[in-house]
Amino acid sequence: MKKLLSILAALMFLYIFPQKLDNINSGEMLTYRIHYGLLTAGNATLTTQKTTYRGQPHMYVKGVGRTTGAVRAVFRVEDLYESYINYNTGLPSFYVRNVKEGGYSQHLQTTFNHANQTLVLTDKKTPANGSRTIKSVAGVQDMLSAFYHLRTLDPSELRVGTVKNMNIWIDDEMFPFQIRVTGTEYINTKYGRINCLKIIPLVKSGRVFKAKEGVTLWVSNDANHIPISIKAELAVGSLKADLDGYRNVKFPMRFIK
């Protein structure tokens, strides 16, 4: 269960990055209902706020996820993700993963140095572990910045058949991702039907995604590129996250009643 929630978090905060974040409004909010069949398992919220970090314009992005109801009674989850994304480059400067999932907890902070392709990882849960400098790669993204990077791409860059490669920093490890745009579909939501790009994310190393945990994402086929639905196939049934609310998005959402 812990691994599955981490995978969904990675996908909720997944994708690719731009040269600037003009397509994302400061004050935007996206909320999602996470459910297993008819049972609501939890919710997740993504918010943005334009700010300054180390004297440079940045977008502060926060992702919060938690279990609710009956699921929370047996498996309590309180996850917090934060990222400061440079407004002009679309690259992350500082990233926080602070999670509590059942009896497991982790609090990591990552500072990125893109100039010399290194990052500094600090374990805040266990201060005795201190900080360590790790070799990185050009254009590395964290889970949140990668998600907003994709959203700022021009629609022409996400045509059906497109394959995008990227490296995403997850927890304390780098993962090479490949994202494939496989088609378009209309998806039903509480607001009506909306045309979406169907996207299949794959981890090249095979260390995260297994055959029984195949994941599909449906992203609005417009300039917003907002995730509308995410589905993870399990050994028994599937876990889904569906758009439950949105506020202050840059472009009108084209739902069909």
PDB file of C-alpha atoms in Angstrom:
ATOM      1  CA  MET A   1       0.000   0.000   0.000  1.00  0.00           C
ATOM      2  CA  LYS A   2       2.828   2.403   0.895  1.00  0.00           C
ATOM      3  CA  LYS A   3       4.545   1.737  -2.426  1.00  0.00           C
ATOM      4  CA  LEU A   4       1.302   2.200  -4.349  1.00  0.00           C
ATOM      5  CA  LEU A   5       0.599   5.555  -2.703  1.00  0.00           C
ATOM      6  CA  SER A   6       4.129   6.699  -3.533  1.00  0.00           C
ATOM      7  CA  ILE A   7       3.584   5.699  -7.162  1.00  0.00           C
ATOM      8  CA  LEU A   8       0.310   7.601  -7.321  1.00  0.00           C
ATOM      9  CA  ALA A   9       1.942  10.610  -5.702  1.00  0.00           C
ATOM     10  CA  ALA A  10       4.700  10.467  -8.275  1.00  0.00           C
ATOM     11  CA  LEU A  11       2.090  10.387 -11.016  1.00  0.00           C
ATOM     12  CA  MET A  12      -0.055  13.102  -9.500  1.00  0.00           C
ATOM     13  CA  PHE A  13       3.033  15.261  -9.375  1.00  0.00           C
ATOM     14  CA  LEU A  14       4.625  13.853 -12.547  1.00  0.00           C
ATOM     15  CA  TYR A  15       5.307  15.027 -16.139  1.00  0.00           C
ATOM     16  CA  ILE A  16       7.829  17.437 -17.875  1.00  0.00           C
ATOM     17  CA  PHE A  17       9.088  21.151 -17.844  1.00  0.00           C
ATOM     18  CA  PRO A  18       9.128  24.508 -19.823  1.00  0.00           C
ATOM     19  CA  GLN A  19      11.240  27.610 -20.230  1.00  0.00           C
ATOM     20  CA  LYS A  20       8.872  29.610 -18.061  1.00  0.00           C
ATOM     21  CA  LEU A  21       5.678  29.154 -16.073  1.00  0.00           C
ATOM     22  CA  ASP A  22       3.467  31.709 -17.797  1.00  0.00           C
ATOM     23  CA  ASN A  23       0.795  29.079 -18.458  1.00  0.00           C
ATOM     24  CA  ILE A  24       0.238  28.525 -14.720  1.00  0.00           C
ATOM     25  CA  ASN A  25      -1.675  31.055 -12.639  1.00  0.00           C
ATOM     26  CA  SER A  26      -0.497  31.975  -9.175  1.00  0.00           C
ATOM     27  CA  GLY A  27      -3.325  30.914  -6.862  1.00  0.00           C
ATOM     28  CA  GLU A  28      -4.398  27.930  -8.949  1.00  0.00           C
ATOM     29  CA  MET A  29      -5.894  24.993  -7.037  1.00  0.00           C
ATOM     30  CA  LEU A  30      -6.606  21.450  -8.252  1.00  0.00           C
ATOM     31  CA  THR A  31      -8.282  18.843  -6.049  1.00  0.00           C
ATOM     32  CA  TYR A  32      -8.633  15.104  -6.672  1.00  0.00           C
ATOM     33  CA  ARG A  33     -10.718  12.286  -5.240  1.00  0.00           C
ATOM     34  CA  ILE A  34      -8.780   9.039  -4.853  1.00  0.00           C
ATOM     35  CA  HIS A  35     -10.950   5.949  -4.860  1.00  0.00           C
ATOM     36  CA  TYR A  36     -10.855   2.174  -5.029  1.00  0.00           C
ATOM     37  CA  GLY A  37     -13.990   1.080  -6.845  1.00  0.00           C
ATOM     38  CA  LEU A  38     -16.855   2.941  -5.170  1.00  0.00           C
ATOM     39  CA  LEU A  39     -14.892   3.469  -1.954  1.00  0.00           C
ATOM     40  CA  THR A  40     -13.306   6.883  -1.480  1.00  0.00           C
ATOM     41  CA  ALA A  41      -9.769   6.267  -0.224  1.00  0.00           C
ATOM     42  CA  GLY A  42      -8.487   9.844   0.078  1.00  0.00           C
ATOM     43  CA  ASN A  43      -7.958  13.182  -1.579  1.00  0.00           C
ATOM     44  CA  ALA A  44      -5.109  15.263  -2.948  1.00  0.00           C
ATOM     45  CA  THR A  45      -4.686  19.007  -3.518  1.00  0.00           C
ATOM     46  CA  LEU A  46      -2.220  20.990  -5.619  1.00  0.00           C
ATOM     47  CA  THR A  47      -1.771  24.744  -5.141  1.00  0.00           C
ATOM     48  CA  THR A  48       0.522  27.391  -6.646  1.00  0.00           C
ATOM     49  CA  GLN A  49       1.813  30.747  -5.403  1.00  0.00           C
ATOM     50  CA  LYS A  50       4.256  33.060  -7.145  1.00  0.00           C
ATOM     51  CA  THR A  51       7.063  34.065  -4.780  1.00  0.00           C
ATOM     52  CA  THR A  52      10.780  34.847  -4.537  1.00  0.00           C
ATOM     53  CA  TYR A  53      13.439  32.298  -3.601  1.00  0.00           C
ATOM     54  CA  ARG A  54      17.046  33.365  -3.131  1.00  0.00           C
ATOM     55  CA  GLY A  55      16.336  36.622  -4.912  1.00  0.00           C
ATOM     56  CA  GLN A  56      14.857  34.991  -8.029  1.00  0.00           C
ATOM     57  CA  PRO A  57      11.191  34.740  -9.122  1.00  0.00           C
ATOM     58  CA  HIS A  58       9.825  31.285  -8.356  1.00  0.00           C
ATOM     59  CA  MET A  59       6.553  29.416  -8.275  1.00  0.00           C
ATOM     60  CA  TYR A  60       5.932  27.768  -4.915  1.00  0.00           C
ATOM     61  CA  VAL A  61       3.940  24.571  -5.456  1.00  0.00           C
ATOM     62  CA  LYS A  62       2.435  22.510  -2.666  1.00  0.00           C
ATOM     63  CA  GLY A  63       0.913  19.037  -2.917  1.00  0.00           C
ATOM     64  CA  VAL A  64      -1.035  17.550  -0.024  1.00  0.00           C
ATOM     65  CA  GLY A  65      -2.457  14.027   0.079  1.00  0.00           C
ATOM     66  CA  ARG A  66      -4.366  12.207   2.807  1.00  0.00           C
ATOM     67  CA  THR A  67      -6.555   9.182   3.330  1.00  0.00           C
ATOM     68  CA  THR A  68     -10.137   9.741   4.460  1.00  0.00           C
ATOM     69  CA  GLY A  69     -13.084   7.903   5.980  1.00  0.00           C
ATOM     70  CA  ALA A  70     -12.881   4.159   6.581  1.00  0.00           C
ATOM     71  CA  VAL A  71      -9.517   3.872   4.833  1.00  0.00           C
ATOM     72  CA  ARG A  72      -8.018   6.483   7.157  1.00  0.00           C
ATOM     73  CA  ALA A  73      -9.150   4.436  10.152  1.00  0.00           C
ATOM     74  CA  VAL A  74      -6.945   1.522   9.070  1.00  0.00           C
ATOM     75  CA  PHE A  75      -4.204   3.304   7.126  1.00  0.00           C
ATOM     76  CA  ARG A  76      -3.530   6.932   7.991  1.00  0.00           C
ATOM     77  CA  VAL A  77      -1.696   8.955   5.336  1.00  0.00           C
ATOM     78  CA  GLU A  78      -0.550  12.582   5.632  1.00  0.00           C
ATOM     79  CA  ASP A  79       1.733  13.491   2.728  1.00  0.00           C
ATOM     80  CA  LEU A  80       3.226  16.925   2.012  1.00  0.00           C
ATOM     81  CA  TYR A  81       5.260  17.809  -1.070  1.00  0.00           C
ATOM     82  CA  GLU A  82       6.711  21.258  -1.734  1.00  0.00           C
ATOM     83  CA  SER A  83       8.747  22.651  -4.614  1.00  0.00           C
ATOM     84  CA  TYR A  84      10.217  26.054  -5.437  1.00  0.00           C
ATOM     85  CA  ILE A  85      10.415  26.195  -9.249  1.00  0.00           C
ATOM     86  CA  ASN A  86      12.440  28.896 -10.993  1.00  0.00           C
ATOM     87  CA  TYR A  87       9.896  30.943 -12.923  1.00  0.00           C
ATOM     88  CA  ASN A  88      12.195  31.631 -15.864  1.00  0.00           C
ATOM     89  CA  THR A  89      13.816  28.210 -16.330  1.00  0.00           C
ATOM     90  CA  GLY A  90      11.113  25.823 -15.093  1.00  0.00           C
ATOM     91  CA  LEU A  91      13.753  23.959 -13.057  1.00  0.00           C
ATOM     92  CA  PRO A  92      13.376  23.183  -9.329  1.00  0.00           C
ATOM     93  CA  SER A  93      15.566  24.962  -6.782  1.00  0.00           C
ATOM     94  CA  PHE A  94      14.303  23.364  -3.578  1.00  0.00           C
ATOM     95  CA  TYR A  95      12.116  20.315  -2.954  1.00  0.00           C
ATOM     96  CA  VAL A  96      10.544  18.813   0.178  1.00  0.00           C
ATOM     97  CA  ARG A  97       8.994  15.397   0.709  1.00  0.00           C
ATOM     98  CA  ASN A  98       7.464  15.057   4.176  1.00  0.00           C
ATOM     99  CA  VAL A  99       5.248  11.973   4.423  1.00  0.00           C
ATOM    100  CA  LYS A 100       3.555   9.851   7.065  1.00  0.00           C
ATOM    101  CA  GLU A 101       2.028   6.634   5.735  1.00  0.00           C
ATOM    102  CA  GLY A 102       0.855   4.166   8.349  1.00  0.00           C
ATOM    103  CA  GLY A 103       3.894   3.427  10.498  1.00  0.00           C
ATOM    104  CA  TYR A 104       6.290   4.805   7.881  1.00  0.00           C
ATOM    105  CA  SER A 105       7.533   8.379   7.773  1.00  0.00           C
ATOM    106  CA  GLN A 106      10.128  10.333   5.831  1.00  0.00           C
ATOM    107  CA  HIS A 107      11.189  13.990   5.718  1.00  0.00           C
ATOM    108  CA  LEU A 108      13.706  14.826   3.001  1.00  0.00           C
ATOM    109  CA  GLN A 109      14.831  18.185   1.622  1.00  0.00           C
ATOM    110  CA  THR A 110      16.690  18.579  -1.680  1.00  0.00           C
ATOM    111  CA  THR A 111      18.552  21.674  -2.876  1.00  0.00           C
ATOM    112  CA  PHE A 112      19.378  21.665  -6.600  1.00  0.00           C
ATOM    113  CA  ASN A 113      22.482  23.194  -8.134  1.00  0.00           C
ATOM    114  CA  HIS A 114      21.845  23.050 -11.878  1.00  0.00           C
ATOM    115  CA  ALA A 115      25.007  24.987 -12.730  1.00  0.00           C
ATOM    116  CA  ASN A 116      27.300  22.150 -11.646  1.00  0.00           C
ATOM    117  CA  GLN A 117      24.713  19.334 -11.882  1.00  0.00           C
ATOM    118  CA  THR A 118      24.678  18.389  -8.211  1.00  0.00           C
ATOM    119  CA  LEU A 119      22.063  18.320  -5.475  1.00  0.00           C
ATOM    120  CA  VAL A 120      22.238  18.373  -1.699  1.00  0.00           C
ATOM    121  CA  LEU A 121      19.991  15.895   0.126  1.00  0.00           C
ATOM    122  CA  THR A 122      19.160  16.516   3.791  1.00  0.00           C
ATOM    123  CA  ASP A 123      17.402  14.015   6.048  1.00  0.00           C
ATOM    124  CA  LYS A 124      15.299  16.153   8.396  1.00  0.00           C
ATOM    125  CA  LYS A 125      13.778  13.146  10.140  1.00  0.00           C
ATOM    126  CA  THR A 126      17.194  11.913  11.233  1.00  0.00           C
ATOM    127  CA  PRO A 127      19.433  14.998  11.624  1.00  0.00           C
ATOM    128  CA  ALA A 128      22.352  12.765  12.621  1.00  0.00           C
ATOM    129  CA  ASN A 129      22.477  11.636   9.000  1.00  0.00           C
ATOM    130  CA  GLY A 130      23.320  15.207   8.018  1.00  0.00           C
ATOM    131  CA  SER A 131      23.463  16.276   4.366  1.00  0.00           C
ATOM    132  CA  ARG A 132      25.189  14.747   1.389  1.00  0.00           C
ATOM    133  CA  THR A 133      26.027  16.031  -2.065  1.00  0.00           C
ATOM    134  CA  ILE A 134      24.941  13.832  -4.965  1.00  0.00           C
ATOM    135  CA  LYS A 135      25.844  14.007  -8.640  1.00  0.00           C
ATOM    136  CA  SER A 136      22.844  14.965 -10.752  1.00  0.00           C
ATOM    137  CA  VAL A 137      22.081  15.373 -14.483  1.00  0.00           C
ATOM    138  CA  ALA A 138      21.133  18.278 -16.715  1.00  0.00           C
ATOM    139  CA  GLY A 139      17.490  19.279 -16.562  1.00  0.00           C
ATOM    140  CA  VAL A 140      16.570  17.078 -13.596  1.00  0.00           C
ATOM    141  CA  GLN A 141      13.079  17.621 -12.181  1.00  0.00           C
ATOM    142  CA  ASP A 142      11.457  16.755  -8.879  1.00  0.00           C
ATOM    143  CA  MET A 143       7.992  15.184  -8.800  1.00  0.00           C
ATOM    144  CA  LEU A 144       6.141  18.500  -8.605  1.00  0.00           C
ATOM    145  CA  SER A 145       8.260  20.565 -10.987  1.00  0.00           C
ATOM    146  CA  ALA A 146       8.062  17.789 -13.596  1.00  0.00           C
ATOM    147  CA  PHE A 147       4.275  17.911 -13.431  1.00  0.00           C
ATOM    148  CA  TYR A 148       4.182  21.671 -14.025  1.00  0.00           C
ATOM    149  CA  HIS A 149       6.822  21.430 -16.715  1.00  0.00           C
ATOM    150  CA  LEU A 150       4.604  19.223 -18.840  1.00  0.00           C
ATOM    151  CA  ARG A 151       1.706  21.586 -18.369  1.00  0.00           C
ATOM    152  CA  THR A 152       3.610  24.500 -19.882  1.00  0.00           C
ATOM    153  CA  LEU A 153       4.537  22.660 -23.072  1.00  0.00           C
ATOM    154  CA  ASP A 154       2.912  23.849 -26.276  1.00  0.00           C
ATOM    155  CA  PRO A 155       0.116  21.510 -27.439  1.00  0.00           C
ATOM    156  CA  SER A 156       2.170  20.857 -30.583  1.00  0.00           C
ATOM    157  CA  GLU A 157       4.796  19.238 -28.336  1.00  0.00           C
ATOM    158  CA  LEU A 158       2.284  16.722 -26.989  1.00  0.00           C
ATOM    159  CA  ARG A 159       0.776  15.346 -30.178  1.00  0.00           C
ATOM    160  CA  VAL A 160      -0.334  11.722 -30.322  1.00  0.00           C
ATOM    161  CA  GLY A 161       2.747   9.572 -30.826  1.00  0.00           C
ATOM    162  CA  THR A 162       5.042  11.909 -28.893  1.00  0.00           C
ATOM    163  CA  VAL A 163       7.627  10.281 -26.616  1.00  0.00           C
ATOM    164  CA  LYS A 164       9.280  12.387 -23.898  1.00  0.00           C
ATOM    165  CA  ASN A 165      12.291  11.325 -21.847  1.00  0.00           C
ATOM    166  CA  MET A 166      13.229  12.919 -18.553  1.00  0.00           C
ATOM    167  CA  ASN A 167      14.925  12.315 -15.215  1.00  0.00           C
ATOM    168  CA  ILE A 168      12.880  12.777 -12.031  1.00  0.00           C
ATOM    169  CA  TRP A 169      14.242  12.967  -8.494  1.00  0.00           C
ATOM    170  CA  ILE A 170      11.964  10.850  -6.268  1.00  0.00           C
ATOM    171  CA  ASP A 171      12.674  10.492  -2.553  1.00  0.00           C
ATOM    172  CA  ASP A 172      16.453   9.979  -2.537  1.00  0.00           C
ATOM    173  CA  GLU A 173      16.993   8.519  -5.988  1.00  0.00           C
ATOM    174  CA  MET A 174      16.994   9.513  -9.668  1.00  0.00           C
ATOM    175  CA  PHE A 175      14.601   7.711 -12.015  1.00  0.00           C
ATOM    176  CA  PRO A 176      14.670   7.895 -15.835  1.00  0.00           C
ATOM    177  CA  PHE A 177      11.089   8.275 -17.071  1.00  0.00           C
ATOM    178  CA  GLN A 178       9.596   7.931 -20.521  1.00  0.00           C
ATOM    179  CA  ILE A 179       6.179   9.410 -21.231  1.00  0.00           C
ATOM    180  CA  ARG A 180       4.193   8.351 -24.303  1.00  0.00           C
ATOM    181  CA  VAL A 181       1.146  10.139 -25.720  1.00  0.00           C
ATOM    182  CA  THR A 182      -0.829   7.185 -27.088  1.00  0.00           C
ATOM    183  CA  GLY A 183      -4.130   8.750 -28.169  1.00  0.00           C
ATOM    184  CA  THR A 184      -7.114  10.926 -27.271  1.00  0.00           C
ATOM    185  CA  GLU A 185     -10.319  10.062 -25.402  1.00  0.00           C
ATOM    186  CA  TYR A 186     -13.343  11.824 -23.947  1.00  0.00           C
ATOM    187  CA  ILE A 187     -13.446  11.353 -20.161  1.00  0.00           C
ATOM    188  CA  ASN A 188     -16.548  11.762 -17.994  1.00  0.00           C
ATOM    189  CA  THR A 189     -16.194  14.063 -14.970  1.00  0.00           C
ATOM    190  CA  LYS A 190     -18.515  15.734 -12.467  1.00  0.00           C
ATOM    191  CA  TYR A 191     -18.380  18.791 -14.740  1.00  0.00           C
ATOM    192  CA  GLY A 192     -19.186  16.942 -17.970  1.00  0.00           C
ATOM    193  CA  ARG A 193     -17.139  15.228 -20.676  1.00  0.00           C
ATOM    194  CA  ILE A 194     -13.768  16.601 -21.754  1.00  0.00           C
ATOM    195  CA  ASN A 195     -11.328  15.666 -24.510  1.00  0.00           C
ATOM    196  CA  CYS A 196      -8.079  14.305 -23.072  1.00  0.00           C
ATOM    197  CA  LEU A 197      -4.674  13.104 -24.148  1.00  0.00           C
ATOM    198  CA  LYS A 198      -4.038   9.522 -23.044  1.00  0.00           C
ATOM    199  CA  ILE A 199      -0.549   9.232 -21.582  1.00  0.00           C
ATOM    200  CA  ILE A 200       1.387   6.139 -20.488  1.00  0.00           C
ATOM    201  CA  PRO A 201       4.350   6.792 -18.149  1.00  0.00           C
ATOM    202  CA  LEU A 202       7.120   4.208 -17.932  1.00  0.00           C
ATOM    203  CA  VAL A 203      10.168   3.964 -15.697  1.00  0.00           C
ATOM    204  CA  LYS A 204      13.016   2.669 -17.855  1.00  0.00           C
ATOM    205  CA  SER A 205      14.744   0.951 -14.963  1.00  0.00           C
ATOM    206  CA  GLY A 206      11.667  -1.072 -14.084  1.00  0.00           C
ATOM    207  CA  ARG A 207      12.315  -0.513 -10.387  1.00  0.00           C
ATOM    208  CA  VAL A 208       9.072   1.310  -9.629  1.00  0.00           C
ATOM    209  CA  PHE A 209       6.362   0.173 -12.024  1.00  0.00           C
ATOM    210  CA  LYS A 210       5.452  -3.494 -12.346  1.00  0.00           C
ATOM    211  CA  ALA A 211       3.137  -5.143 -14.863  1.00  0.00           C
ATOM    212  CA  LYS A 212       0.386  -5.368 -12.226  1.00  0.00           C
ATOM    213  CA  GLU A 213       0.703  -1.651 -11.522  1.00  0.00           C
ATOM    214  CA  GLY A 214       0.301  -0.292 -15.050  1.00  0.00           C
ATOM    215  CA  VAL A 215      -0.659   3.374 -14.968  1.00  0.00           C
ATOM    216  CA  THR A 216      -2.632   5.519 -17.419  1.00  0.00           C
ATOM    217  CA  LEU A 217      -3.148   9.277 -17.246  1.00  0.00           C
ATOM    218  CA  TRP A 218      -5.739  11.376 -19.045  1.00  0.00           C
ATOM    219  CA  VAL A 219      -4.709  15.027 -19.400  1.00  0.00           C
ATOM    220  CA  SER A 220      -6.958  17.788 -20.747  1.00  0.00           C
ATOM    221  CA  ASN A 221      -6.269  18.216 -24.468  1.00  0.00           C
ATOM    222  CA  ASP A 222      -5.890  21.993 -24.261  1.00  0.00           C
ATOM    223  CA  ALA A 223      -3.380  24.613 -23.141  1.00  0.00           C
ATOM    224  CA  ASN A 224      -3.979  23.770 -19.446  1.00  0.00           C
ATOM    225  CA  HIS A 225      -2.859  20.112 -19.676  1.00  0.00           C
ATOM    226  CA  ILE A 226      -4.582  19.420 -16.380  1.00  0.00           C
ATOM    227  CA  PRO A 227      -4.683  15.764 -15.238  1.00  0.00           C
ATOM    228  CA  ILE A 228      -8.326  14.743 -15.353  1.00  0.00           C
ATOM    229  CA  SER A 229      -8.010  11.101 -14.320  1.00  0.00           C
ATOM    230  CA  ILE A 230      -5.234   8.699 -13.260  1.00  0.00           C
ATOM    231  CA  LYS A 231      -5.695   4.933 -13.092  1.00  0.00           C
ATOM    232  CA  ALA A 232      -3.352   2.364 -11.557  1.00  0.00           C
ATOM    233  CA  GLU A 233      -4.095  -1.290 -12.342  1.00  0.00           C
ATOM    234  CA  LEU A 234      -3.662  -3.575  -9.345  1.00  0.00           C
ATOM    235  CA  ALA A 235      -3.619  -7.334  -8.913  1.00  0.00           C
ATOM    236  CA  VAL A 236      -7.249  -6.987  -7.804  1.00  0.00           C
ATOM    237  CA  GLY A 237      -9.180  -4.034  -9.176  1.00  0.00           C
ATOM    238  CA  SER A 238      -7.754  -0.580  -9.737  1.00  0.00           C
ATOM    239  CA  LEU A 239      -7.060   2.630  -7.850  1.00  0.00           C
ATOM    240  CA  LYS A 240      -8.117   5.916  -9.468  1.00  0.00           C
ATOM    241  CA  ALA A 241      -7.730   9.626  -8.894  1.00  0.00           C
ATOM    242  CA  ASP A 242     -10.287  11.907 -10.567  1.00  0.00           C
ATOM    243  CA  LEU A 243     -10.482  15.683 -10.792  1.00  0.00           C
ATOM    244  CA  ASP A 244     -12.848  16.837  -8.068  1.00  0.00           C
ATOM    245  CA  GLY A 245     -12.356  20.604  -8.210  1.00  0.00           C
ATOM    246  CA  TYR A 246     -10.389  23.371  -9.904  1.00  0.00           C
ATOM    247  CA  ARG A 247      -9.921  27.090  -9.376  1.00  0.00           C
ATOM    248  CA  ASN A 248      -8.110  29.938 -11.094  1.00  0.00           C
ATOM    249  CA  VAL A 249      -6.745  27.942 -14.052  1.00  0.00           C
ATOM    250  CA  LYS A 250      -5.166  29.974 -16.853  1.00  0.00           C
ATOM    251  CA  PHE A 251      -7.418  28.919 -19.744  1.00  0.00           C
ATOM    252  CA  PRO A 252     -11.136  28.011 -19.868  1.00  0.00           C
ATOM    253  CA  MET A 253     -11.896  24.339 -19.329  1.00  0.00           C
ATOM    254  CA  ARG A 254     -13.897  22.928 -22.249  1.00  0.00           C
ATOM    255  CA  PHE A 255     -16.352  20.544 -20.609  1.00  0.00           C
ATOM    256  CA  ILE A 256     -19.294  19.250 -22.616  1.00  0.00           C
ATOM    257  CA  LYS A 257     -22.514  18.920 -20.618  1.00  0.00           C
TER     258      LYS A 257
END
